[in-house]
Amino acid sequence: MRQPASSSGNKTAILLVLSVMSMLVFSVLWQGSTAVMSHSEEGHVVMLDPGHGGYDPGAITSQGVYEKSINLQIAQKVKEMLAPSGIQVFLTREEDIDYVPDGVKGKTTKKQIDLNRRIDMANEVKANIFVSLHVNATATGQNSGAETFYDYKSESGKELAVLIQQELIKIPGMNRRIAKPGDFYVIKNTNMPAVIVEVGYLSSLKEQKKLQQTWYQEQLSRAIAKGIASYFGLP
Ligand SMILES: [Zn+2]
């Protein structure tokens, strides 16, 4: 699960999309084509963000499976897998913690303080990309499979999301979803290209069992690691 950027800003968002689109059209007409710097020429620093932690468990199943634990297990595997590539990987948390000081009240305030700290951490290490890892859940339990979201304003974010999702859908039995734009706090407020990967649905009984298995977590982690490596032009 992830934090929506706002619950009442839909009209504003539509207007923004329209104005951004018209600006884009205008700038393309005005400038013609512009050269795009390859991401392989930039640094190779990744901030991986295992979603939730500490007071905030994320999605929970009636069997007592916590989203925050799966997010961390996958993040640690992605970090290990990227180590040989020379990509520098940081995690926003290495254990079951949050970044909300004692005494802070209010669900939204606590969530934003926690997310802002993670965004600051990415800035502090000068991360080139930010990858937030989550597990989804729905009330009906009918959905399954991985989804990757990017901020619609970020071309590089989209590129990263597409590369990761392309690898995820190669996993046997996975859905064929494509990367999607999403209106979420963390991907809107980072300075670098950012994506949210929802690796699957805890609300699907079948998928919930797989998501706890090391072999399945490794398949997901390898796909995410491959997507990140190809973003930087690395094998
Ligand atoms: Zn989540």
PDB file of N, CA, C and O in Angstrom, residues 121-185:
ATOM      1  N   MET A 121      16.927  11.475   3.154  1.00  0.00           N
ATOM      2  CA  MET A 121      18.049  10.526   3.120  1.00  0.00           C
ATOM      3  C   MET A 121      18.543  10.325   1.689  1.00  0.00           C
ATOM      4  O   MET A 121      19.749  10.242   1.444  1.00  0.00           O
ATOM      5  N   ALA A 122      17.616  10.259   0.754  1.00  0.00           N
ATOM      6  CA  ALA A 122      17.983  10.084  -0.659  1.00  0.00           C
ATOM      7  C   ALA A 122      18.764  11.302  -1.152  1.00  0.00           C
ATOM      8  O   ALA A 122      19.758  11.176  -1.876  1.00  0.00           O
ATOM      9  N   ASN A 123      18.341  12.503  -0.727  1.00  0.00           N
ATOM     10  CA  ASN A 123      19.061  13.722  -1.114  1.00  0.00           C
ATOM     11  C   ASN A 123      20.459  13.744  -0.504  1.00  0.00           C
ATOM     12  O   ASN A 123      21.418  14.142  -1.157  1.00  0.00           O
ATOM     13  N   GLU A 124      20.549  13.320   0.766  1.00  0.00           N
ATOM     14  CA  GLU A 124      21.837  13.372   1.476  1.00  0.00           C
ATOM     15  C   GLU A 124      22.898  12.502   0.805  1.00  0.00           C
ATOM     16  O   GLU A 124      24.069  12.881   0.773  1.00  0.00           O
ATOM     17  N   VAL A 125      22.506  11.350   0.274  1.00  0.00           N
ATOM     18  CA  VAL A 125      23.510  10.481  -0.378  1.00  0.00           C
ATOM     19  C   VAL A 125      23.606  10.773  -1.882  1.00  0.00           C
ATOM     20  O   VAL A 125      24.291  10.083  -2.612  1.00  0.00           O
ATOM     21  N   LYS A 126      22.884  11.827  -2.323  1.00  0.00           N
ATOM     22  CA  LYS A 126      22.851  12.212  -3.743  1.00  0.00           C
ATOM     23  C   LYS A 126      22.452  11.026  -4.634  1.00  0.00           C
ATOM     24  O   LYS A 126      23.099  10.730  -5.656  1.00  0.00           O
ATOM     25  N   ALA A 127      21.378  10.361  -4.225  1.00  0.00           N
ATOM     26  CA  ALA A 127      20.890   9.220  -5.000  1.00  0.00           C
ATOM     27  C   ALA A 127      20.452   9.679  -6.387  1.00  0.00           C
ATOM     28  O   ALA A 127      19.882  10.765  -6.541  1.00  0.00           O
ATOM     29  N   ASN A 128      20.727   8.873  -7.396  1.00  0.00           N
ATOM     30  CA  ASN A 128      20.265   9.160  -8.759  1.00  0.00           C
ATOM     31  C   ASN A 128      18.834   8.705  -8.966  1.00  0.00           C
ATOM     32  O   ASN A 128      18.117   9.264  -9.793  1.00  0.00           O
ATOM     33  N   ILE A 129      18.460   7.656  -8.241  1.00  0.00           N
ATOM     34  CA  ILE A 129      17.075   7.181  -8.324  1.00  0.00           C
ATOM     35  C   ILE A 129      16.589   6.727  -6.943  1.00  0.00           C
ATOM     36  O   ILE A 129      17.385   6.390  -6.068  1.00  0.00           O
ATOM     37  N   PHE A 130      15.265   6.723  -6.792  1.00  0.00           N
ATOM     38  CA  PHE A 130      14.619   6.329  -5.536  1.00  0.00           C
ATOM     39  C   PHE A 130      13.607   5.236  -5.861  1.00  0.00           C
ATOM     40  O   PHE A 130      12.739   5.427  -6.716  1.00  0.00           O
ATOM     41  N   VAL A 131      13.758   4.075  -5.222  1.00  0.00           N
ATOM     42  CA  VAL A 131      12.851   2.949  -5.508  1.00  0.00           C
ATOM     43  C   VAL A 131      12.175   2.522  -4.211  1.00  0.00           C
ATOM     44  O   VAL A 131      12.825   1.996  -3.304  1.00  0.00           O
ATOM     45  N   SER A 132      10.886   2.784  -4.111  1.00  0.00           N
ATOM     46  CA  SER A 132      10.134   2.443  -2.911  1.00  0.00           C
ATOM     47  C   SER A 132       9.432   1.096  -3.105  1.00  0.00           C
ATOM     48  O   SER A 132       8.762   0.884  -4.115  1.00  0.00           O
ATOM     49  N   LEU A 133       9.625   0.181  -2.148  1.00  0.00           N
ATOM     50  CA  LEU A 133       9.098  -1.175  -2.294  1.00  0.00           C
ATOM     51  C   LEU A 133       7.902  -1.391  -1.370  1.00  0.00           C
ATOM     52  O   LEU A 133       7.956  -1.074  -0.177  1.00  0.00           O
ATOM     53  N   HIS A 134       6.844  -1.927  -1.933  1.00  0.00           N
ATOM     54  CA  HIS A 134       5.589  -2.142  -1.183  1.00  0.00           C
ATOM     55  C   HIS A 134       4.935  -3.449  -1.595  1.00  0.00           C
ATOM     56  O   HIS A 134       5.303  -4.065  -2.598  1.00  0.00           O
ATOM     57  N   VAL A 135       3.936  -3.859  -0.794  1.00  0.00           N
ATOM     58  CA  VAL A 135       3.057  -4.955  -1.180  1.00  0.00           C
ATOM     59  C   VAL A 135       1.636  -4.424  -1.107  1.00  0.00           C
ATOM     60  O   VAL A 135       1.270  -3.724  -0.156  1.00  0.00           O
ATOM     61  N   ASN A 136       0.857  -4.737  -2.096  1.00  0.00           N
ATOM     62  CA  ASN A 136      -0.496  -4.225  -2.203  1.00  0.00           C
ATOM     63  C   ASN A 136      -1.501  -5.065  -1.405  1.00  0.00           C
ATOM     64  O   ASN A 136      -1.192  -6.168  -0.968  1.00  0.00           O
ATOM     65  N   ALA A 137      -2.709  -4.545  -1.276  1.00  0.00           N
ATOM     66  CA  ALA A 137      -3.816  -5.301  -0.690  1.00  0.00           C
ATOM     67  C   ALA A 137      -5.127  -4.651  -1.116  1.00  0.00           C
ATOM     68  O   ALA A 137      -5.195  -3.436  -1.255  1.00  0.00           O
ATOM     69  N   THR A 138      -6.131  -5.472  -1.356  1.00  0.00           N
ATOM     70  CA  THR A 138      -7.465  -4.946  -1.643  1.00  0.00           C
ATOM     71  C   THR A 138      -8.470  -5.661  -0.750  1.00  0.00           C
ATOM     72  O   THR A 138      -8.179  -6.716  -0.197  1.00  0.00           O
ATOM     73  N   ALA A 139      -9.642  -5.077  -0.656  1.00  0.00           N
ATOM     74  CA  ALA A 139     -10.672  -5.674   0.194  1.00  0.00           C
ATOM     75  C   ALA A 139     -11.204  -6.970  -0.419  1.00  0.00           C
ATOM     76  O   ALA A 139     -11.530  -7.918   0.294  1.00  0.00           O
ATOM     77  N   THR A 140     -11.286  -7.013  -1.737  1.00  0.00           N
ATOM     78  CA  THR A 140     -11.921  -8.167  -2.380  1.00  0.00           C
ATOM     79  C   THR A 140     -10.989  -9.379  -2.470  1.00  0.00           C
ATOM     80  O   THR A 140     -11.447 -10.511  -2.512  1.00  0.00           O
ATOM     81  N   GLY A 141      -9.676  -9.141  -2.534  1.00  0.00           N
ATOM     82  CA  GLY A 141      -8.742 -10.254  -2.622  1.00  0.00           C
ATOM     83  C   GLY A 141      -8.642 -10.842  -4.020  1.00  0.00           C
ATOM     84  O   GLY A 141      -8.073 -11.909  -4.207  1.00  0.00           O
ATOM     85  N   GLN A 142      -9.191 -10.150  -5.010  1.00  0.00           N
ATOM     86  CA  GLN A 142      -9.199 -10.712  -6.364  1.00  0.00           C
ATOM     87  C   GLN A 142      -7.953 -10.384  -7.182  1.00  0.00           C
ATOM     88  O   GLN A 142      -7.605 -11.135  -8.078  1.00  0.00           O
ATOM     89  N   ASN A 143      -7.310  -9.253  -6.873  1.00  0.00           N
ATOM     90  CA  ASN A 143      -6.137  -8.855  -7.670  1.00  0.00           C
ATOM     91  C   ASN A 143      -4.892  -9.622  -7.256  1.00  0.00           C
ATOM     92  O   ASN A 143      -4.767 -10.058  -6.123  1.00  0.00           O
ATOM     93  N   SER A 144      -3.975  -9.745  -8.213  1.00  0.00           N
ATOM     94  CA  SER A 144      -2.670 -10.311  -7.895  1.00  0.00           C
ATOM     95  C   SER A 144      -1.633  -9.750  -8.857  1.00  0.00           C
ATOM     96  O   SER A 144      -1.980  -9.128  -9.863  1.00  0.00           O
ATOM     97  N   GLY A 145      -0.364  -9.958  -8.539  1.00  0.00           N
ATOM     98  CA  GLY A 145       0.710  -9.541  -9.433  1.00  0.00           C
ATOM     99  C   GLY A 145       1.321  -8.197  -9.095  1.00  0.00           C
ATOM    100  O   GLY A 145       0.806  -7.440  -8.283  1.00  0.00           O
ATOM    101  N   ALA A 146       2.450  -7.918  -9.745  1.00  0.00           N
ATOM    102  CA  ALA A 146       3.228  -6.716  -9.445  1.00  0.00           C
ATOM    103  C   ALA A 146       2.792  -5.517 -10.296  1.00  0.00           C
ATOM    104  O   ALA A 146       2.314  -5.678 -11.414  1.00  0.00           O
ATOM    105  N   GLU A 147       2.970  -4.327  -9.721  1.00  0.00           N
ATOM    106  CA  GLU A 147       2.673  -3.076 -10.433  1.00  0.00           C
ATOM    107  C   GLU A 147       3.763  -2.063 -10.114  1.00  0.00           C
ATOM    108  O   GLU A 147       4.237  -2.017  -8.990  1.00  0.00           O
ATOM    109  N   THR A 148       4.118  -1.250 -11.101  1.00  0.00           N
ATOM    110  CA  THR A 148       5.125  -0.210 -10.866  1.00  0.00           C
ATOM    111  C   THR A 148       4.553   1.147 -11.270  1.00  0.00           C
ATOM    112  O   THR A 148       3.968   1.285 -12.335  1.00  0.00           O
ATOM    113  N   PHE A 149       4.727   2.129 -10.371  1.00  0.00           N
ATOM    114  CA  PHE A 149       4.174   3.474 -10.588  1.00  0.00           C
ATOM    115  C   PHE A 149       5.274   4.524 -10.678  1.00  0.00           C
ATOM    116  O   PHE A 149       6.298   4.410 -10.009  1.00  0.00           O
ATOM    117  N   TYR A 150       5.024   5.562 -11.493  1.00  0.00           N
ATOM    118  CA  TYR A 150       5.948   6.697 -11.600  1.00  0.00           C
ATOM    119  C   TYR A 150       5.134   7.984 -11.556  1.00  0.00           C
ATOM    120  O   TYR A 150       3.922   7.975 -11.776  1.00  0.00           O
ATOM    121  N   ASP A 151       5.833   9.084 -11.291  1.00  0.00           N
ATOM    122  CA  ASP A 151       5.200  10.399 -11.322  1.00  0.00           C
ATOM    123  C   ASP A 151       5.042  10.814 -12.792  1.00  0.00           C
ATOM    124  O   ASP A 151       6.022  10.783 -13.534  1.00  0.00           O
ATOM    125  N   TYR A 152       3.826  11.205 -13.166  1.00  0.00           N
ATOM    126  CA  TYR A 152       3.564  11.487 -14.587  1.00  0.00           C
ATOM    127  C   TYR A 152       4.419  12.627 -15.143  1.00  0.00           C
ATOM    128  O   TYR A 152       4.591  12.752 -16.350  1.00  0.00           O
ATOM    129  N   LYS A 153       4.974  13.452 -14.226  1.00  0.00           N
ATOM    130  CA  LYS A 153       5.790  14.580 -14.693  1.00  0.00           C
ATOM    131  C   LYS A 153       7.228  14.161 -15.002  1.00  0.00           C
ATOM    132  O   LYS A 153       7.986  14.935 -15.548  1.00  0.00           O
ATOM    133  N   SER A 154       7.604  12.943 -14.619  1.00  0.00           N
ATOM    134  CA  SER A 154       9.008  12.548 -14.733  1.00  0.00           C
ATOM    135  C   SER A 154       9.228  11.528 -15.845  1.00  0.00           C
ATOM    136  O   SER A 154       8.855  10.369 -15.724  1.00  0.00           O
ATOM    137  N   GLU A 155       9.888  11.972 -16.911  1.00  0.00           N
ATOM    138  CA  GLU A 155      10.205  11.068 -18.033  1.00  0.00           C
ATOM    139  C   GLU A 155      11.178   9.977 -17.587  1.00  0.00           C
ATOM    140  O   GLU A 155      11.036   8.815 -17.948  1.00  0.00           O
ATOM    141  N   SER A 156      12.190  10.368 -16.788  1.00  0.00           N
ATOM    142  CA  SER A 156      13.162   9.391 -16.313  1.00  0.00           C
ATOM    143  C   SER A 156      12.512   8.412 -15.343  1.00  0.00           C
ATOM    144  O   SER A 156      12.842   7.222 -15.338  1.00  0.00           O
ATOM    145  N   GLY A 157      11.597   8.910 -14.525  1.00  0.00           N
ATOM    146  CA  GLY A 157      10.863   8.045 -13.612  1.00  0.00           C
ATOM    147  C   GLY A 157      10.064   7.012 -14.386  1.00  0.00           C
ATOM    148  O   GLY A 157      10.034   5.825 -14.039  1.00  0.00           O
ATOM    149  N   LYS A 158       9.448   7.464 -15.455  1.00  0.00           N
ATOM    150  CA  LYS A 158       8.689   6.550 -16.308  1.00  0.00           C
ATOM    151  C   LYS A 158       9.597   5.490 -16.915  1.00  0.00           C
ATOM    152  O   LYS A 158       9.281   4.300 -16.920  1.00  0.00           O
ATOM    153  N   GLU A 159      10.740   5.953 -17.397  1.00  0.00           N
ATOM    154  CA  GLU A 159      11.701   5.034 -18.017  1.00  0.00           C
ATOM    155  C   GLU A 159      12.131   3.943 -17.023  1.00  0.00           C
ATOM    156  O   GLU A 159      12.143   2.752 -17.343  1.00  0.00           O
ATOM    157  N   LEU A 160      12.443   4.367 -15.796  1.00  0.00           N
ATOM    158  CA  LEU A 160      12.845   3.422 -14.756  1.00  0.00           C
ATOM    159  C   LEU A 160      11.703   2.445 -14.436  1.00  0.00           C
ATOM    160  O   LEU A 160      11.913   1.230 -14.331  1.00  0.00           O
ATOM    161  N   ALA A 161      10.496   2.979 -14.305  1.00  0.00           N
ATOM    162  CA  ALA A 161       9.332   2.136 -13.989  1.00  0.00           C
ATOM    163  C   ALA A 161       9.087   1.101 -15.087  1.00  0.00           C
ATOM    164  O   ALA A 161       8.824  -0.072 -14.812  1.00  0.00           O
ATOM    165  N   VAL A 162       9.204   1.530 -16.338  1.00  0.00           N
ATOM    166  CA  VAL A 162       8.985   0.628 -17.471  1.00  0.00           C
ATOM    167  C   VAL A 162      10.027  -0.501 -17.449  1.00  0.00           C
ATOM    168  O   VAL A 162       9.690  -1.672 -17.616  1.00  0.00           O
ATOM    169  N   LEU A 163      11.292  -0.139 -17.201  1.00  0.00           N
ATOM    170  CA  LEU A 163      12.359  -1.147 -17.186  1.00  0.00           C
ATOM    171  C   LEU A 163      12.145  -2.172 -16.066  1.00  0.00           C
ATOM    172  O   LEU A 163      12.345  -3.368 -16.263  1.00  0.00           O
ATOM    173  N   ILE A 164      11.740  -1.709 -14.900  1.00  0.00           N
ATOM    174  CA  ILE A 164      11.507  -2.632 -13.774  1.00  0.00           C
ATOM    175  C   ILE A 164      10.287  -3.511 -14.054  1.00  0.00           C
ATOM    176  O   ILE A 164      10.328  -4.734 -13.900  1.00  0.00           O
ATOM    177  N   GLN A 165       9.203  -2.887 -14.507  1.00  0.00           N
ATOM    178  CA  GLN A 165       7.972  -3.661 -14.738  1.00  0.00           C
ATOM    179  C   GLN A 165       8.175  -4.686 -15.859  1.00  0.00           C
ATOM    180  O   GLN A 165       7.663  -5.798 -15.786  1.00  0.00           O
ATOM    181  N   GLN A 166       8.977  -4.312 -16.872  1.00  0.00           N
ATOM    182  CA  GLN A 166       9.285  -5.252 -17.971  1.00  0.00           C
ATOM    183  C   GLN A 166       9.947  -6.520 -17.452  1.00  0.00           C
ATOM    184  O   GLN A 166       9.719  -7.599 -17.974  1.00  0.00           O
ATOM    185  N   GLU A 167      10.798  -6.374 -16.442  1.00  0.00           N
ATOM    186  CA  GLU A 167      11.462  -7.542 -15.856  1.00  0.00           C
ATOM    187  C   GLU A 167      10.490  -8.325 -14.962  1.00  0.00           C
ATOM    188  O   GLU A 167      10.493  -9.549 -14.973  1.00  0.00           O
ATOM    189  N   LEU A 168       9.676  -7.599 -14.209  1.00  0.00           N
ATOM    190  CA  LEU A 168       8.739  -8.276 -13.294  1.00  0.00           C
ATOM    191  C   LEU A 168       7.754  -9.176 -14.034  1.00  0.00           C
ATOM    192  O   LEU A 168       7.425 -10.267 -13.579  1.00  0.00           O
ATOM    193  N   ILE A 169       7.298  -8.705 -15.212  1.00  0.00           N
ATOM    194  CA  ILE A 169       6.291  -9.513 -15.916  1.00  0.00           C
ATOM    195  C   ILE A 169       6.900 -10.739 -16.613  1.00  0.00           C
ATOM    196  O   ILE A 169       6.175 -11.577 -17.120  1.00  0.00           O
ATOM    197  N   LYS A 170       8.236 -10.863 -16.561  1.00  0.00           N
ATOM    198  CA  LYS A 170       8.869 -12.078 -17.089  1.00  0.00           C
ATOM    199  C   LYS A 170       8.798 -13.230 -16.077  1.00  0.00           C
ATOM    200  O   LYS A 170       9.082 -14.375 -16.408  1.00  0.00           O
ATOM    201  N   ILE A 171       8.470 -12.920 -14.825  1.00  0.00           N
ATOM    202  CA  ILE A 171       8.380 -13.978 -13.799  1.00  0.00           C
ATOM    203  C   ILE A 171       7.214 -14.901 -14.153  1.00  0.00           C
ATOM    204  O   ILE A 171       6.110 -14.421 -14.442  1.00  0.00           O
ATOM    205  N   PRO A 172       7.453 -16.214 -14.157  1.00  0.00           N
ATOM    206  CA  PRO A 172       6.377 -17.143 -14.527  1.00  0.00           C
ATOM    207  C   PRO A 172       5.124 -16.944 -13.660  1.00  0.00           C
ATOM    208  O   PRO A 172       5.227 -16.803 -12.446  1.00  0.00           O
ATOM    209  N   GLY A 173       3.978 -16.898 -14.322  1.00  0.00           N
ATOM    210  CA  GLY A 173       2.708 -16.741 -13.602  1.00  0.00           C
ATOM    211  C   GLY A 173       2.349 -15.306 -13.278  1.00  0.00           C
ATOM    212  O   GLY A 173       1.300 -15.028 -12.702  1.00  0.00           O
ATOM    213  N   MET A 174       3.233 -14.365 -13.652  1.00  0.00           N
ATOM    214  CA  MET A 174       2.982 -12.953 -13.346  1.00  0.00           C
ATOM    215  C   MET A 174       1.969 -12.361 -14.329  1.00  0.00           C
ATOM    216  O   MET A 174       1.800 -12.858 -15.429  1.00  0.00           O
ATOM    217  N   ASN A 175       1.290 -11.287 -13.911  1.00  0.00           N
ATOM    218  CA  ASN A 175       0.369 -10.570 -14.798  1.00  0.00           C
ATOM    219  C   ASN A 175       1.154  -9.864 -15.902  1.00  0.00           C
ATOM    220  O   ASN A 175       2.379  -9.836 -15.882  1.00  0.00           O
ATOM    221  N   ARG A 176       0.455  -9.248 -16.834  1.00  0.00           N
ATOM    222  CA  ARG A 176       1.120  -8.546 -17.938  1.00  0.00           C
ATOM    223  C   ARG A 176       0.916  -7.034 -17.838  1.00  0.00           C
ATOM    224  O   ARG A 176       0.858  -6.344 -18.851  1.00  0.00           O
ATOM    225  N   ARG A 177       0.787  -6.535 -16.609  1.00  0.00           N
ATOM    226  CA  ARG A 177       0.531  -5.096 -16.460  1.00  0.00           C
ATOM    227  C   ARG A 177       1.709  -4.265 -16.973  1.00  0.00           C
ATOM    228  O   ARG A 177       2.847  -4.701 -16.936  1.00  0.00           O
ATOM    229  N   ILE A 178       1.389  -3.033 -17.392  1.00  0.00           N
ATOM    230  CA  ILE A 178       2.458  -2.100 -17.776  1.00  0.00           C
ATOM    231  C   ILE A 178       2.626  -1.050 -16.666  1.00  0.00           C
ATOM    232  O   ILE A 178       1.724  -0.870 -15.849  1.00  0.00           O
ATOM    233  N   ALA A 179       3.775  -0.394 -16.653  1.00  0.00           N
ATOM    234  CA  ALA A 179       4.036   0.653 -15.659  1.00  0.00           C
ATOM    235  C   ALA A 179       3.001   1.771 -15.815  1.00  0.00           C
ATOM    236  O   ALA A 179       2.586   2.088 -16.928  1.00  0.00           O
ATOM    237  N   LYS A 180       2.591   2.348 -14.677  1.00  0.00           N
ATOM    238  CA  LYS A 180       1.516   3.340 -14.700  1.00  0.00           C
ATOM    239  C   LYS A 180       1.899   4.623 -13.969  1.00  0.00           C
ATOM    240  O   LYS A 180       2.635   4.561 -12.982  1.00  0.00           O
ATOM    241  N   PRO A 181       1.373   5.774 -14.420  1.00  0.00           N
ATOM    242  CA  PRO A 181       1.574   6.991 -13.634  1.00  0.00           C
ATOM    243  C   PRO A 181       0.736   6.906 -12.363  1.00  0.00           C
ATOM    244  O   PRO A 181      -0.348   6.322 -12.372  1.00  0.00           O
ATOM    245  N   GLY A 182       1.236   7.443 -11.280  1.00  0.00           N
ATOM    246  CA  GLY A 182       0.490   7.408 -10.023  1.00  0.00           C
ATOM    247  C   GLY A 182       0.688   8.700  -9.253  1.00  0.00           C
ATOM    248  O   GLY A 182       1.727   9.348  -9.376  1.00  0.00           O
ATOM    249  N   ASP A 183      -0.318   9.079  -8.474  1.00  0.00           N
ATOM    250  CA  ASP A 183      -0.285  10.327  -7.721  1.00  0.00           C
ATOM    251  C   ASP A 183       0.030  10.003  -6.253  1.00  0.00           C
ATOM    252  O   ASP A 183      -0.856   9.982  -5.410  1.00  0.00           O
ATOM    253  N   PHE A 184       1.301   9.753  -5.958  1.00  0.00           N
ATOM    254  CA  PHE A 184       1.667   9.332  -4.608  1.00  0.00           C
ATOM    255  C   PHE A 184       2.740  10.246  -4.037  1.00  0.00           C
ATOM    256  O   PHE A 184       3.638  10.694  -4.747  1.00  0.00           O
ATOM    257  N   TYR A 185       2.601  10.502  -2.740  1.00  0.00           N
ATOM    258  CA  TYR A 185       3.429  11.482  -2.040  1.00  0.00           C
ATOM    259  C   TYR A 185       4.931  11.302  -2.305  1.00  0.00           C
ATOM    260  O   TYR A 185       5.617  12.239  -2.678  1.00  0.00           O
TER     261      TYR A 185
END
